XYZ file of C-alpha atoms in Angstrom:
96
model
C -8.892 33.424 22.533
C -7.673 29.908 23.226
C -5.418 27.892 20.853
C -8.199 25.695 19.578
C -10.307 28.751 18.672
C -7.306 30.353 16.942
C -6.731 27.129 15.014
C -10.308 27.040 13.789
C -10.190 30.679 12.745
C -6.952 30.096 10.810
C -8.373 26.942 9.274
C -11.474 28.775 8.119
C -9.369 31.587 6.664
C -7.151 29.156 4.781
C -10.119 27.117 3.566
C -11.889 30.261 2.314
C -8.713 31.491 0.608
C -7.983 28.196 -1.113
C -11.515 27.316 -2.175
C -11.877 30.790 -3.698
C -8.587 30.430 -5.563
C -9.857 27.566 -7.677
C -8.136 24.889 -5.625
C -9.380 21.376 -6.134
C -9.613 21.532 -9.917
C -7.438 18.383 -10.036
C -9.978 16.276 -8.144
C -11.831 14.793 -11.190
C -8.484 13.693 -12.655
C -7.345 12.291 -9.311
C -10.542 10.284 -8.962
C -10.171 8.859 -12.460
C -6.514 7.903 -11.926
C -7.265 6.223 -8.591
C -10.081 4.253 -10.257
C -7.788 3.131 -13.102
C -4.929 1.936 -10.878
C -4.529 -0.342 -7.886
C -1.045 0.233 -6.450
C 0.068 2.127 -3.374
C -0.589 5.876 -3.299
C 1.943 8.582 -2.450
C 0.439 11.979 -1.757
C 2.817 14.935 -1.660
C 0.944 17.815 -0.072
C -2.437 17.228 1.538
C -4.135 20.657 1.756
C -7.943 20.505 1.902
C -9.009 18.701 -1.218
C -7.072 15.577 -2.111
C -6.510 13.958 1.300
C -10.197 13.241 1.953
C -10.783 12.071 -1.643
C -7.792 9.754 -1.620
C -8.703 8.457 1.836
C -12.315 7.562 0.968
C -11.488 6.087 -2.443
C -8.794 3.869 -0.929
C -10.720 2.931 2.214
C -12.911 0.085 0.837
C -9.880 -1.993 -0.273
C -7.467 -0.610 2.357
C -5.143 0.463 -0.447
C -1.943 1.725 1.196
C -1.649 5.536 1.248
C 1.262 7.616 2.491
C 0.553 11.349 2.640
C 3.346 13.876 3.259
C 2.803 17.475 4.275
C 5.250 20.261 5.185
C 2.734 22.890 6.427
C 1.759 22.237 10.027
C -1.797 23.546 9.575
C -2.528 21.168 6.684
C -0.790 18.296 8.518
C -3.111 18.775 11.518
C -6.139 18.684 9.248
C -4.885 15.612 7.369
C -4.461 13.734 10.644
C -8.238 13.358 10.624
C -7.765 10.887 7.793
C -4.988 8.824 9.312
C -5.830 5.128 9.711
C -3.334 2.625 11.029
C -4.545 -0.059 8.646
C -3.958 1.787 5.383
C -3.450 5.604 5.511
C -0.416 7.167 7.144
C 0.078 10.946 7.456
C 3.636 12.272 7.745
C 5.004 15.744 8.344
C 8.167 16.648 6.571
C 9.740 20.041 7.267
C 12.954 19.829 5.207
C 12.537 18.823 1.563
C 16.239 19.226 0.740
């Protein structure tokens, strides 16, 4: 099995695990907060739910977003939402 196939299998496993664990319950609140504010956005931990929501809600006005992730798998997924004009994705391995 090649690396890309392994990555997709791991991604599916993680997605299945997290969606079945009730992840994403914060999304309605996140949407409301983003609609009520207009400043820059700092996202700490991208996972599968918030990064796409933040990206697409901030895209129309190019509201500046900085997303930080420490898990390589989630970082690789979040890179799909990186945009040089407004959304930067960063990996950070050492939080201390």
